[in-house]
């Protein structure tokens, strides 16, 4: 729970939380950050090149012409006094060395998933599970993709019991905001439970 107070001149204390947005190549991370950000998002995208064809699997994302090479950054105010700083991670294996730096101090993460290429989010799920970083899986509902319910996706990814799975449209601001609220609530419960375990 976030505590807020006002001083004599009316300034309200504010809390800023760091959130990662992860997932496979072309799953919609840049789109999600851009859709929800209230500031102009910082993007580090480069055009896909012929050299990259040997290492970037564009099967299923044939229309993709750019890729994130460092991170995306955006900010959204969830409510007065609570802002989220969003860091979108690069999806390809060769950029994973950046993840350790980006994950420092993060409250939690959103793992975006595409049911047409669900295996692409396995590395992100493994990464956050092994580091005990709370995360939610957000299934980006692409047009033409077969619809699966949250329980089906949870079973397919072999998620730890209680890990939330939500359906979303990464292009839609309200949908993205709901995903982030789900993450903040879940991460809050996880951190509280761990704190209680440590003093119990």
Backbone as ProteinMPNN parsed JSONL, in Angstrom:
{"seq_chain_A": "XXXXXXXXXXXXXXXXXXXXXXXXXXXXXXXXXXXXXXXXXXXXXXXXXXXXXXXXXXXXXXXXXXXXXXXXXXXXXXXXXXXXXXXXXXXXXXXXXXXXXXXXXXXXXXXXXXXXXXXXXXXXXXXXXXXXXXXXXXXXXXXXXXXXXXXXXXXXXXXXXXXXXXXXXXXXXXXXXXXXXXXXXXXXXXXXXXXXXXXX", "coords_chain_A": {"N_chain_A": [[0.851, -1.182, 0.0], [0.543, 2.22, -0.823], [1.678, 5.007, 0.873], [0.641, 8.333, 1.355], [1.332, 11.774, 1.923], [0.743, 15.225, 2.769], [2.553, 18.243, 2.909], [2.967, 21.422, 4.667], [2.817, 23.317, 2.631], [1.352, 22.119, 0.751], [2.482, 20.234, -0.961], [2.529, 17.013, -2.358], [3.691, 13.836, -1.455], [5.373, 11.608, -3.656], [5.477, 8.464, -5.344], [7.579, 6.545, -7.319], [7.718, 3.799, -9.412], [9.643, 1.172, -10.811], [9.198, -0.65, -13.732], [9.525, -3.497, -15.772], [9.111, -4.337, -19.214], [8.843, -7.132, -20.966], [9.588, -9.921, -23.201], [9.231, -11.932, -26.188], [10.748, -11.456, -29.483], [9.235, -9.025, -31.456], [6.738, -9.022, -30.187], [5.265, -6.925, -29.202], [6.227, -5.091, -27.323], [7.404, -2.493, -27.55], [5.219, -1.221, -28.668], [3.313, -1.398, -26.567], [4.563, 0.131, -24.502], [4.665, 2.613, -25.793], [1.932, 3.091, -26.183], [0.814, 3.449, -23.624], [2.339, 5.409, -22.397], [2.607, 8.645, -20.969], [4.346, 10.557, -21.619], [6.46, 11.509, -24.352], [7.655, 8.585, -25.661], [10.911, 7.17, -25.169], [12.771, 5.638, -27.612], [14.834, 3.031, -28.827], [15.251, 2.056, -31.496], [16.258, 0.237, -34.388], [16.582, -0.241, -37.927], [15.753, -3.406, -39.287], [18.234, -5.492, -40.641], [19.884, -7.105, -43.474], [21.95, -8.643, -42.492], [21.022, -9.241, -39.972], [19.058, -11.08, -40.49], [20.001, -13.617, -40.27], [20.026, -14.145, -37.574], [17.727, -13.152, -36.365], [14.553, -14.314, -35.89], [11.992, -13.856, -37.899], [9.674, -15.086, -38.473], [6.24, -15.137, -38.612], [6.092, -12.503, -37.905], [6.29, -10.913, -40.177], [5.905, -8.325, -41.162], [7.422, -6.679, -39.621], [9.817, -4.147, -39.336], [11.672, -2.844, -37.813], [13.766, -3.033, -34.844], [14.175, -3.166, -31.282], [17.126, -2.105, -29.763], [18.33, -1.444, -27.395], [16.646, -0.291, -25.22], [13.214, 0.554, -24.49], [11.572, 3.436, -23.198], [9.206, 4.78, -21.0], [6.609, 6.657, -19.252], [3.952, 6.486, -16.908], [1.254, 7.791, -15.069], [-0.417, 6.27, -12.573], [-2.184, 6.903, -10.533], [-2.8, 9.804, -8.489], [0.226, 10.663, -7.089], [1.443, 8.223, -7.64], [3.537, 6.896, -9.904], [4.612, 5.053, -12.773], [7.602, 3.915, -14.115], [8.509, 2.791, -17.164], [10.367, 0.251, -18.647], [11.186, -1.082, -21.56], [12.404, -4.125, -22.664], [14.955, -5.393, -24.922], [14.181, -7.967, -27.312], [15.71, -10.004, -28.536], [18.083, -12.721, -28.258], [20.795, -11.907, -28.29], [20.88, -9.478, -27.035], [20.392, -9.879, -24.397], [22.201, -9.477, -22.351], [21.764, -6.974, -21.41], [19.598, -7.158, -19.757], [20.105, -7.744, -17.029], [21.1, -5.327, -16.039], [18.922, -3.624, -16.556], [16.97, -4.762, -14.924], [17.649, -4.143, -12.328], [16.472, -2.957, -9.306], [13.823, -3.108, -10.063], [10.303, -3.251, -9.542], [8.669, -5.183, -10.615], [7.625, -7.149, -13.499], [6.201, -7.144, -16.809], [5.423, -9.745, -18.884], [5.076, -10.014, -22.157], [3.094, -11.942, -24.362], [2.584, -13.886, -27.313], [0.221, -15.89, -28.658], [0.619, -17.267, -30.997], [3.274, -17.708, -31.096], [4.179, -18.785, -28.64], [6.301, -19.976, -27.339], [8.349, -18.148, -27.513], [8.324, -16.503, -25.302], [9.26, -17.993, -23.216], [12.04, -17.71, -22.32], [11.958, -15.185, -20.978], [10.058, -15.659, -18.957], [11.419, -17.672, -17.516], [13.666, -16.192, -16.721], [12.635, -14.212, -14.929], [11.351, -15.835, -13.034], [13.516, -17.295, -11.926], [14.934, -15.257, -10.709], [13.218, -14.376, -8.867], [11.547, -12.213, -9.351], [8.572, -10.538, -9.324], [6.022, -11.107, -11.767], [3.628, -10.598, -14.414], [1.9, -12.355, -16.973], [1.027, -11.109, -20.023], [-1.15, -11.606, -22.503], [-0.949, -10.693, -25.714], [-3.419, -9.912, -27.814], [-3.473, -10.653, -30.917], [-4.801, -9.872, -34.157], [-6.413, -12.437, -35.905], [-5.097, -14.442, -34.575], [-5.421, -17.518, -32.821], [-7.723, -17.748, -30.186], [-6.976, -18.136, -26.764], [-7.721, -19.078, -23.429], [-6.866, -17.64, -20.209], [-6.201, -19.741, -18.286], [-5.346, -21.807, -20.031], [-3.051, -20.702, -21.219], [-1.461, -20.343, -18.953], [-1.027, -23.021, -18.177], [0.335, -23.949, -20.456], [2.699, -22.486, -20.32], [3.685, -23.403, -17.985], [3.519, -22.022, -15.52], [4.344, -20.728, -12.252], [2.173, -21.389, -9.493], [-0.453, -19.109, -9.118], [0.661, -17.018, -10.544], [-0.31, -14.275, -12.396], [-2.24, -14.259, -15.424], [-3.187, -12.297, -18.053], [-5.362, -10.97, -20.585], [-4.775, -8.813, -23.337], [-4.662, -5.802, -25.373], [-2.05, -4.525, -26.854], [-1.941, -2.143, -28.184], [-3.813, -0.495, -27.153], [-4.449, 2.034, -24.869], [-5.957, 1.974, -22.421], [-6.243, -0.773, -22.02], [-3.564, -1.561, -21.752], [-2.941, -0.122, -19.448], [-4.529, -1.433, -17.543], [-3.212, -3.884, -17.446], [-0.796, -3.085, -16.253], [-1.707, -2.171, -13.769], [-2.63, -4.59, -12.725], [-0.166, -5.893, -12.45], [1.175, -4.239, -10.538], [-0.484, -4.579, -8.307], [-0.237, -7.38, -7.899], [2.568, -7.643, -7.523], [2.806, -6.133, -5.208], [1.409, -7.75, -3.369], [3.09, -10.0, -3.414], [5.579, -9.0, -2.457], [4.804, -8.178, 0.089], [4.082, -10.652, 1.23], [6.577, -11.932, 1.215], [7.984, -10.298, 2.93], [6.609, -10.75, 5.331], [7.174, -13.458, 5.624], [9.897, -13.3, 6.104], [10.078, -12.227, 8.616], [8.677, -13.92, 10.132]], "CA_chain_A": [[0.0, 0.0, 0.0], [1.324, 3.443, -0.927], [1.245, 6.058, 1.792], [0.823, 9.684, 0.837], [1.082, 12.844, 2.881], [0.952, 16.574, 2.249], [3.182, 19.131, 3.881], [2.258, 22.677, 4.927], [2.595, 24.097, 1.414], [0.476, 21.381, -0.151], [3.171, 19.278, -1.822], [2.182, 15.63, -2.067], [4.791, 12.912, -1.723], [5.094, 10.774, -4.822], [6.225, 7.22, -5.436], [7.837, 6.112, -8.691], [8.082, 2.394, -9.436], [10.265, 0.728, -12.053], [8.549, -1.832, -14.288], [10.081, -3.978, -17.03], [8.206, -4.921, -20.2], [9.71, -8.099, -21.631], [8.929, -10.884, -24.071], [9.963, -12.291, -27.4], [10.935, -10.546, -30.603], [8.043, -8.665, -32.218], [5.509, -9.358, -29.468], [4.501, -5.704, -28.938], [6.747, -4.36, -26.157], [7.517, -1.073, -27.912], [3.851, -0.752, -28.864], [2.687, -1.228, -25.254], [5.16, 1.287, -23.824], [4.229, 3.817, -26.499], [0.489, 3.303, -26.036], [0.425, 3.894, -22.283], [3.195, 6.48, -21.881], [2.067, 10.01, -21.021], [5.403, 11.382, -22.199], [6.937, 10.937, -25.608], [8.537, 7.497, -25.252], [12.25, 7.04, -25.723], [12.897, 4.364, -28.32], [16.163, 2.777, -29.398], [14.979, 1.104, -32.569], [17.051, 0.273, -35.607], [16.009, -1.019, -39.013], [16.256, -4.765, -39.45], [19.157, -5.546, -41.766], [20.096, -8.434, -44.048], [22.829, -9.385, -41.579], [20.214, -9.71, -38.852], [18.17, -12.173, -40.894], [20.593, -14.883, -39.85], [19.843, -14.355, -36.127], [16.388, -12.727, -35.929], [13.479, -15.114, -36.453], [10.851, -12.983, -38.184], [8.525, -15.914, -38.815], [5.048, -14.704, -37.884], [6.106, -11.036, -37.775], [6.901, -10.539, -41.462], [5.79, -6.891, -41.424], [8.284, -5.939, -38.693], [10.963, -3.581, -40.051], [12.631, -2.305, -36.851], [13.916, -3.801, -33.619], [14.754, -2.444, -30.152], [18.503, -2.568, -29.55], [18.763, -1.161, -26.022], [15.434, -0.328, -24.398], [12.205, 1.596, -24.642], [11.313, 4.045, -21.892], [8.018, 5.619, -20.921], [6.112, 6.906, -17.892], [2.508, 6.619, -16.779], [0.755, 8.045, -13.722], [-1.547, 5.385, -12.291], [-3.072, 7.772, -9.772], [-2.042, 10.882, -7.87], [1.281, 10.205, -6.193], [2.009, 6.936, -8.049], [3.932, 6.832, -11.309], [5.386, 3.892, -13.186], [8.606, 4.115, -15.151], [8.479, 1.562, -17.952], [11.576, -0.065, -19.396], [10.974, -2.188, -22.478], [13.667, -4.821, -22.922], [15.087, -5.968, -26.269], [13.712, -9.342, -27.305], [16.602, -11.018, -29.089], [19.058, -13.33, -27.352], [22.096, -11.228, -28.255], [20.785, -8.277, -26.206], [19.984, -10.235, -23.044], [23.16, -8.985, -21.356], [21.215, -5.723, -20.883], [18.498, -7.415, -18.834], [20.538, -7.652, -15.632], [21.169, -3.906, -15.695], [17.577, -3.056, -16.568], [16.138, -5.319, -13.861], [18.058, -3.639, -11.016], [15.519, -2.062, -8.662], [12.471, -3.202, -10.627], [9.248, -3.82, -8.709], [8.165, -6.366, -11.288], [7.707, -7.147, -14.956], [5.146, -7.654, -17.678], [5.928, -10.589, -19.97], [4.105, -10.047, -23.248], [3.087, -13.226, -25.059], [1.813, -14.032, -28.541], [-0.129, -17.313, -28.656], [1.119, -17.895, -32.222], [4.699, -17.999, -30.864], [4.216, -18.757, -27.184], [7.634, -20.4, -26.863], [9.264, -17.003, -27.51], [8.369, -15.83, -24.005], [9.854, -18.879, -22.205], [13.248, -17.158, -21.67], [11.598, -14.103, -20.051], [9.426, -16.298, -17.801], [12.498, -18.308, -16.745], [14.515, -15.147, -16.147], [12.0, -13.595, -13.761], [11.123, -16.855, -12.007], [14.777, -17.623, -11.25], [15.383, -14.109, -9.915], [12.117, -14.089, -7.942], [10.977, -10.907, -9.672], [7.156, -10.751, -9.65], [5.645, -10.745, -13.134], [2.383, -11.086, -14.979], [1.948, -12.639, -18.403], [-0.026, -10.394, -20.741], [-1.312, -12.177, -23.843], [-1.29, -9.657, -26.679], [-4.398, -10.565, -28.693], [-3.279, -10.236, -32.299], [-5.875, -10.233, -35.088], [-6.151, -13.68, -36.623], [-4.51, -15.461, -33.7], [-6.418, -18.334, -32.134], [-7.908, -17.29, -28.818], [-6.795, -19.073, -25.662], [-8.021, -18.497, -22.134], [-5.739, -17.503, -19.276], [-5.751, -21.029, -17.73], [-4.614, -22.547, -21.064], [-1.726, -20.093, -21.352], [-0.74, -20.644, -17.715], [-0.578, -24.417, -18.258], [1.32, -24.086, -21.54], [3.958, -21.882, -19.877], [4.055, -24.051, -16.721], [3.763, -20.924, -14.582], [4.162, -20.973, -10.828], [0.798, -21.173, -9.061], [-0.786, -17.739, -8.714], [1.179, -16.001, -11.47], [-1.454, -13.818, -13.197], [-2.25, -14.195, -16.885], [-4.254, -11.391, -18.475], [-5.456, -10.73, -22.018], [-4.673, -7.367, -23.581], [-4.354, -5.262, -26.697], [-0.913, -3.638, -26.574], [-2.142, -0.855, -28.869], [-4.858, 0.252, -26.468], [-3.925, 2.608, -23.624], [-6.692, 1.483, -21.255], [-5.907, -2.185, -21.861], [-2.205, -1.596, -21.206], [-2.975, 0.381, -18.074], [-5.071, -2.511, -16.714], [-2.119, -4.852, -17.264], [0.152, -2.517, -15.294], [-2.349, -2.18, -12.454], [-2.589, -5.99, -12.277], [1.197, -6.179, -12.018], [1.474, -3.527, -9.289], [-1.225, -5.249, -7.225], [0.361, -8.696, -7.669], [3.898, -7.448, -6.947], [2.601, -5.685, -3.831], [1.075, -8.93, -2.56], [4.273, -10.863, -3.323], [6.567, -8.354, -1.59], [4.274, -8.236, 1.451], [4.195, -12.034, 1.691], [8.0, -12.225, 1.485], [8.354, -9.567, 4.135], [6.038, -11.469, 6.456], [7.941, -14.709, 5.758], [11.236, -13.024, 6.634], [9.999, -11.881, 10.05], [7.913, -14.965, 10.797]], "C_chain_A": [[0.892, 1.239, 0.0], [0.791, 4.463, 0.059], [1.56, 7.406, 1.183], [0.608, 10.674, 1.966], [1.351, 14.174, 2.222], [1.607, 17.408, 3.327], [2.428, 20.449, 3.935], [1.961, 23.468, 3.659], [1.824, 23.309, 0.371], [1.18, 20.432, -1.095], [2.809, 17.857, -1.392], [3.378, 14.741, -2.381], [4.396, 12.011, -2.874], [5.986, 9.546, -4.79], [6.364, 6.863, -6.903], [8.349, 4.68, -8.649], [8.624, 2.019, -10.808], [9.652, -0.598, -12.483], [9.262, -2.211, -15.586], [8.959, -4.512, -17.91], [9.062, -5.815, -21.082], [8.889, -9.032, -22.511], [9.744, -11.105, -25.314], [10.02, -11.186, -28.43], [9.595, -10.298, -31.298], [6.727, -8.901, -31.521], [4.672, -8.125, -29.105], [4.983, -4.879, -27.761], [6.828, -2.863, -26.433], [6.138, -0.458, -28.076], [3.171, -0.48, -27.529], [3.232, 0.002, -24.537], [4.685, 2.583, -24.474], [2.758, 4.136, -26.287], [0.13, 3.886, -24.675], [1.197, 5.115, -21.794], [2.551, 7.846, -22.04], [3.12, 11.017, -21.472], [5.781, 10.761, -23.535], [7.932, 9.833, -25.275], [9.896, 7.567, -25.928], [12.334, 5.677, -26.377], [14.301, 4.236, -28.878], [16.01, 1.708, -30.476], [15.914, 1.332, -33.749], [16.339, -0.569, -36.659], [16.599, -2.42, -39.014], [17.114, -4.806, -40.712], [19.252, -6.965, -42.31], [20.977, -9.275, -43.135], [22.035, -9.974, -40.424], [19.292, -10.854, -39.197], [18.686, -13.522, -40.445], [20.328, -15.191, -38.388], [18.463, -13.971, -35.62], [15.332, -13.549, -36.648], [12.251, -14.24, -36.646], [9.623, -13.777, -38.631], [7.326, -15.501, -37.953], [4.987, -13.207, -37.659], [6.755, -10.445, -39.027], [6.889, -9.047, -41.738], [6.717, -6.052, -40.559], [9.524, -5.446, -39.425], [12.012, -2.986, -39.107], [12.713, -3.223, -35.636], [14.557, -2.932, -32.545], [16.138, -3.001, -29.873], [19.037, -2.222, -28.157], [17.558, -1.243, -25.094], [14.455, 0.707, -24.917], [11.978, 2.169, -23.252], [10.08, 4.917, -21.982], [7.599, 5.796, -19.477], [4.595, 7.035, -17.931], [2.164, 6.86, -15.313], [-0.488, 7.197, -13.52], [-2.617, 6.131, -11.505], [-2.207, 8.833, -9.122], [-1.019, 10.308, -6.893], [1.909, 8.873, -6.57], [2.264, 6.92, -9.551], [4.728, 5.559, -11.563], [6.353, 4.308, -14.279], [8.78, 2.793, -15.869], [9.756, 1.408, -18.766], [11.295, -1.289, -20.263], [12.302, -2.815, -22.845], [13.735, -5.27, -24.38], [14.758, -7.456, -26.227], [14.699, -10.399, -27.768], [17.658, -11.472, -28.088], [20.323, -12.487, -27.212], [22.072, -9.948, -27.415], [20.444, -8.593, -24.751], [20.971, -9.793, -21.975], [22.664, -7.678, -20.729], [20.174, -5.962, -19.785], [18.909, -7.271, -17.378], [20.608, -6.202, -15.174], [19.764, -3.311, -15.585], [16.732, -3.545, -15.398], [16.509, -4.821, -12.464], [17.008, -2.665, -10.484], [14.102, -2.132, -9.193], [11.499, -3.817, -9.627], [8.759, -5.135, -9.298], [8.235, -6.201, -12.789], [6.413, -7.614, -15.587], [5.834, -8.489, -18.746], [4.828, -10.662, -21.022], [4.235, -11.371, -23.992], [2.192, -13.15, -26.288], [1.503, -15.524, -28.659], [0.31, -18.026, -29.939], [2.576, -18.322, -32.062], [4.952, -17.991, -29.354], [5.594, -19.109, -26.633], [8.621, -19.242, -26.79], [9.335, -16.301, -26.156], [8.914, -16.73, -22.89], [11.091, -18.279, -21.539], [12.928, -16.058, -20.665], [10.947, -14.674, -18.79], [10.491, -16.923, -16.91], [13.348, -17.272, -16.022], [13.903, -14.589, -14.869], [11.696, -14.61, -12.665], [12.398, -17.144, -11.224], [15.285, -16.485, -10.368], [14.319, -13.652, -8.919], [11.594, -12.655, -8.111], [9.51, -11.138, -10.046], [6.84, -10.31, -11.08], [4.242, -11.246, -13.439], [2.632, -11.389, -16.445], [0.755, -11.952, -19.043], [-0.073, -10.935, -22.165], [-1.807, -11.08, -24.773], [-2.166, -10.303, -27.751], [-4.296, -10.005, -30.109], [-4.468, -10.679, -33.158], [-5.486, -11.517, -35.824], [-5.524, -14.775, -35.782], [-5.631, -16.231, -33.009], [-6.507, -17.889, -30.678], [-7.735, -18.405, -27.8], [-7.132, -18.352, -24.364], [-6.789, -18.45, -21.259], [-5.29, -18.842, -18.693], [-4.95, -21.862, -18.737], [-3.19, -22.024, -21.202], [-0.876, -20.41, -20.127], [-0.193, -22.069, -17.733], [0.517, -24.589, -19.3], [2.684, -23.542, -21.134], [4.47, -22.496, -18.584], [4.409, -23.001, -15.661], [3.612, -21.386, -13.146], [2.72, -20.64, -10.452], [0.592, -19.721, -8.614], [-0.251, -16.664, -9.628], [0.045, -15.563, -12.401], [-1.201, -13.894, -14.704], [-3.441, -13.338, -17.277], [-4.223, -11.25, -19.991], [-5.436, -9.231, -22.252], [-4.539, -7.067, -25.06], [-3.28, -4.215, -26.464], [-1.063, -2.27, -27.222], [-3.064, 0.073, -28.103], [-4.383, 0.733, -25.097], [-4.628, 2.037, -22.393], [-6.368, 0.021, -20.974], [-4.513, -2.331, -21.247], [-2.16, -1.137, -19.761], [-3.513, -0.687, -17.122], [-4.014, -3.587, -16.448], [-1.161, -4.355, -16.188], [-0.431, -2.489, -13.879], [-2.346, -3.598, -11.876], [-1.21, -6.348, -11.751], [1.513, -5.522, -10.68], [0.771, -4.195, -8.107], [-0.593, -6.595, -6.876], [1.734, -8.56, -7.01], [3.793, -6.983, -5.496], [2.285, -6.846, -2.907], [2.292, -9.825, -2.353], [5.305, -10.287, -2.361], [6.102, -8.377, -0.137], [4.41, -9.639, 2.032], [5.641, -12.389, 2.037], [8.479, -11.516, 2.742], [7.85, -10.274, 5.381], [6.779, -12.788, 6.704], [9.282, -14.456, 6.446], [11.218, -12.687, 8.106], [9.252, -12.949, 10.851], [8.778, -16.034, 11.43]], "O_chain_A": [[1.878, 1.301, 0.734], [-0.405, 4.752, 0.08], [2.611, 7.599, 0.573], [-0.204, 10.44, 2.861], [2.089, 14.257, 1.24], [1.27, 17.302, 4.507], [1.37, 20.586, 3.32], [0.977, 24.206, 3.602], [1.656, 23.765, -0.76], [0.528, 19.863, -1.971], [2.787, 17.545, -0.201], [4.001, 14.871, -3.435], [3.22, 11.69, -3.046], [7.104, 9.584, -4.276], [5.383, 6.876, -7.647], [9.304, 4.379, -7.933], [8.129, 2.485, -11.835], [9.591, -1.549, -11.703], [9.568, -1.344, -16.405], [7.98, -5.07, -17.415], [9.899, -5.334, -21.847], [7.662, -8.946, -22.56], [10.821, -10.533, -25.476], [9.42, -10.124, -28.268], [8.905, -11.242, -31.683], [5.689, -8.977, -32.18], [3.503, -8.258, -28.742], [4.236, -4.049, -27.243], [6.365, -2.057, -25.626], [5.906, 0.683, -27.675], [2.522, 0.553, -27.367], [2.466, 0.819, -24.026], [4.341, 3.54, -23.78], [2.373, 5.303, -26.218], [-0.764, 4.727, -24.579], [0.751, 5.79, -20.867], [2.018, 8.175, -23.1], [2.815, 12.191, -21.681], [5.448, 9.607, -23.805], [8.962, 10.111, -24.662], [10.021, 7.964, -27.087], [12.002, 4.667, -25.757], [14.887, 5.213, -29.344], [16.562, 0.612, -30.377], [16.301, 2.458, -34.059], [15.591, -1.49, -36.332], [17.792, -2.602, -38.773], [16.754, -4.219, -41.733], [18.765, -7.911, -41.69], [20.776, -10.484, -43.017], [22.334, -11.07, -39.951], [18.788, -11.535, -38.304], [17.913, -14.462, -40.26], [20.39, -16.351, -37.979], [18.061, -14.42, -34.547], [15.224, -13.492, -37.873], [11.55, -13.919, -35.686], [8.647, -13.201, -39.112], [7.396, -15.515, -36.724], [3.945, -12.685, -37.264], [7.643, -9.597, -38.946], [7.75, -8.541, -42.458], [6.795, -4.837, -40.74], [10.215, -6.237, -40.068], [13.116, -2.658, -39.539], [11.85, -4.075, -35.424], [15.379, -2.067, -32.847], [16.316, -4.214, -29.759], [20.117, -2.685, -27.79], [17.46, -2.158, -24.277], [14.813, 1.608, -25.676], [12.165, 1.48, -22.249], [9.923, 5.697, -22.921], [8.159, 5.167, -18.579], [4.028, 7.613, -18.858], [2.717, 6.212, -14.424], [-1.491, 7.378, -14.209], [-3.81, 6.003, -11.782], [-0.981, 8.756, -9.203], [-1.369, 9.557, -5.982], [2.828, 8.423, -5.885], [1.335, 6.929, -10.358], [5.425, 5.057, -10.682], [5.974, 4.97, -15.245], [9.155, 1.791, -15.26], [10.168, 2.321, -19.481], [11.178, -2.403, -19.753], [13.221, -2.125, -23.285], [12.702, -5.501, -25.008], [15.022, -8.128, -25.23], [14.547, -11.573, -27.43], [18.069, -10.724, -27.202], [20.864, -12.37, -26.112], [23.127, -9.39, -27.114], [20.23, -7.679, -23.955], [20.612, -9.738, -20.799], [23.098, -7.314, -19.636], [19.903, -5.072, -18.978], [18.149, -6.735, -16.572], [20.22, -5.883, -14.05], [19.459, -2.586, -14.638], [15.861, -2.815, -14.924], [15.763, -5.051, -11.512], [16.692, -1.668, -11.134], [13.261, -1.313, -8.824], [11.831, -4.788, -8.947], [8.471, -6.084, -8.569], [8.823, -5.246, -13.297], [5.639, -8.365, -14.994], [6.727, -8.001, -19.438], [3.787, -11.285, -20.812], [5.341, -11.861, -24.223], [1.181, -12.448, -26.301], [2.421, -16.338, -28.751], [0.37, -19.255, -29.97], [3.06, -19.187, -32.793], [5.828, -17.279, -28.863], [6.002, -18.603, -25.588], [9.625, -19.333, -26.084], [10.297, -15.583, -25.884], [9.023, -16.292, -21.745], [11.199, -18.324, -20.314], [13.554, -15.993, -19.608], [11.245, -14.23, -17.681], [10.476, -16.734, -15.694], [13.706, -17.45, -14.857], [14.576, -14.504, -13.842], [11.775, -14.277, -11.482], [12.368, -17.228, -9.996], [15.99, -16.726, -9.388], [14.503, -12.66, -8.214], [11.249, -11.985, -7.138], [9.233, -11.868, -10.999], [7.324, -9.277, -11.544], [3.74, -12.18, -12.813], [3.472, -10.757, -17.085], [-0.389, -12.185, -18.655], [0.863, -10.74, -22.94], [-2.932, -10.598, -24.643], [-1.695, -11.149, -28.511], [-4.946, -9.017, -30.452], [-5.065, -11.728, -32.914], [-4.36, -11.653, -36.302], [-5.427, -15.918, -36.227], [-6.662, -15.659, -32.656], [-5.488, -17.68, -30.021], [-8.287, -19.494, -27.961], [-6.861, -17.16, -24.217], [-5.794, -19.126, -21.522], [-4.084, -19.074, -18.607], [-3.994, -22.541, -18.363], [-2.239, -22.801, -21.292], [0.309, -20.715, -20.26], [0.954, -22.306, -17.354], [1.505, -25.285, -19.066], [3.713, -24.072, -21.552], [5.562, -22.159, -18.127], [5.447, -23.079, -15.003], [2.855, -22.311, -12.852], [2.117, -19.727, -11.017], [1.374, -19.186, -7.828], [-0.655, -15.506, -9.516], [-0.507, -16.393, -13.123], [-0.099, -13.628, -15.182], [-4.572, -13.619, -16.881], [-3.168, -11.395, -20.609], [-6.005, -8.464, -21.474], [-4.33, -7.959, -25.882], [-3.561, -3.138, -25.938], [-0.37, -1.329, -26.835], [-3.102, 1.276, -28.36], [-3.964, -0.071, -24.264], [-3.967, 1.657, -21.426], [-6.236, -0.376, -19.816], [-4.312, -3.13, -20.333], [-1.427, -1.696, -18.946], [-3.005, -0.83, -16.009], [-3.941, -4.131, -15.347], [-0.76, -5.119, -15.31], [0.277, -2.754, -12.907], [-2.092, -3.788, -10.687], [-1.087, -7.024, -10.73], [2.056, -6.169, -9.784], [1.358, -4.356, -7.037], [-0.43, -6.919, -5.7], [2.037, -9.272, -6.052], [4.593, -7.387, -4.652], [2.817, -6.931, -1.8], [2.508, -10.347, -1.259], [5.849, -11.017, -1.533], [6.91, -8.574, 0.769], [4.806, -9.801, 3.186], [5.898, -13.066, 3.032], [9.27, -12.054, 3.516], [8.57, -10.386, 6.373], [6.986, -13.184, 7.85], [9.749, -15.262, 7.251], [12.233, -12.839, 8.786], [9.197, -12.897, 12.08], [8.256, -16.977, 12.025]]}, "name": "protein", "num_of_chains": 1, "seq": "XXXXXXXXXXXXXXXXXXXXXXXXXXXXXXXXXXXXXXXXXXXXXXXXXXXXXXXXXXXXXXXXXXXXXXXXXXXXXXXXXXXXXXXXXXXXXXXXXXXXXXXXXXXXXXXXXXXXXXXXXXXXXXXXXXXXXXXXXXXXXXXXXXXXXXXXXXXXXXXXXXXXXXXXXXXXXXXXXXXXXXXXXXXXXXXXXXXXXXXX"}
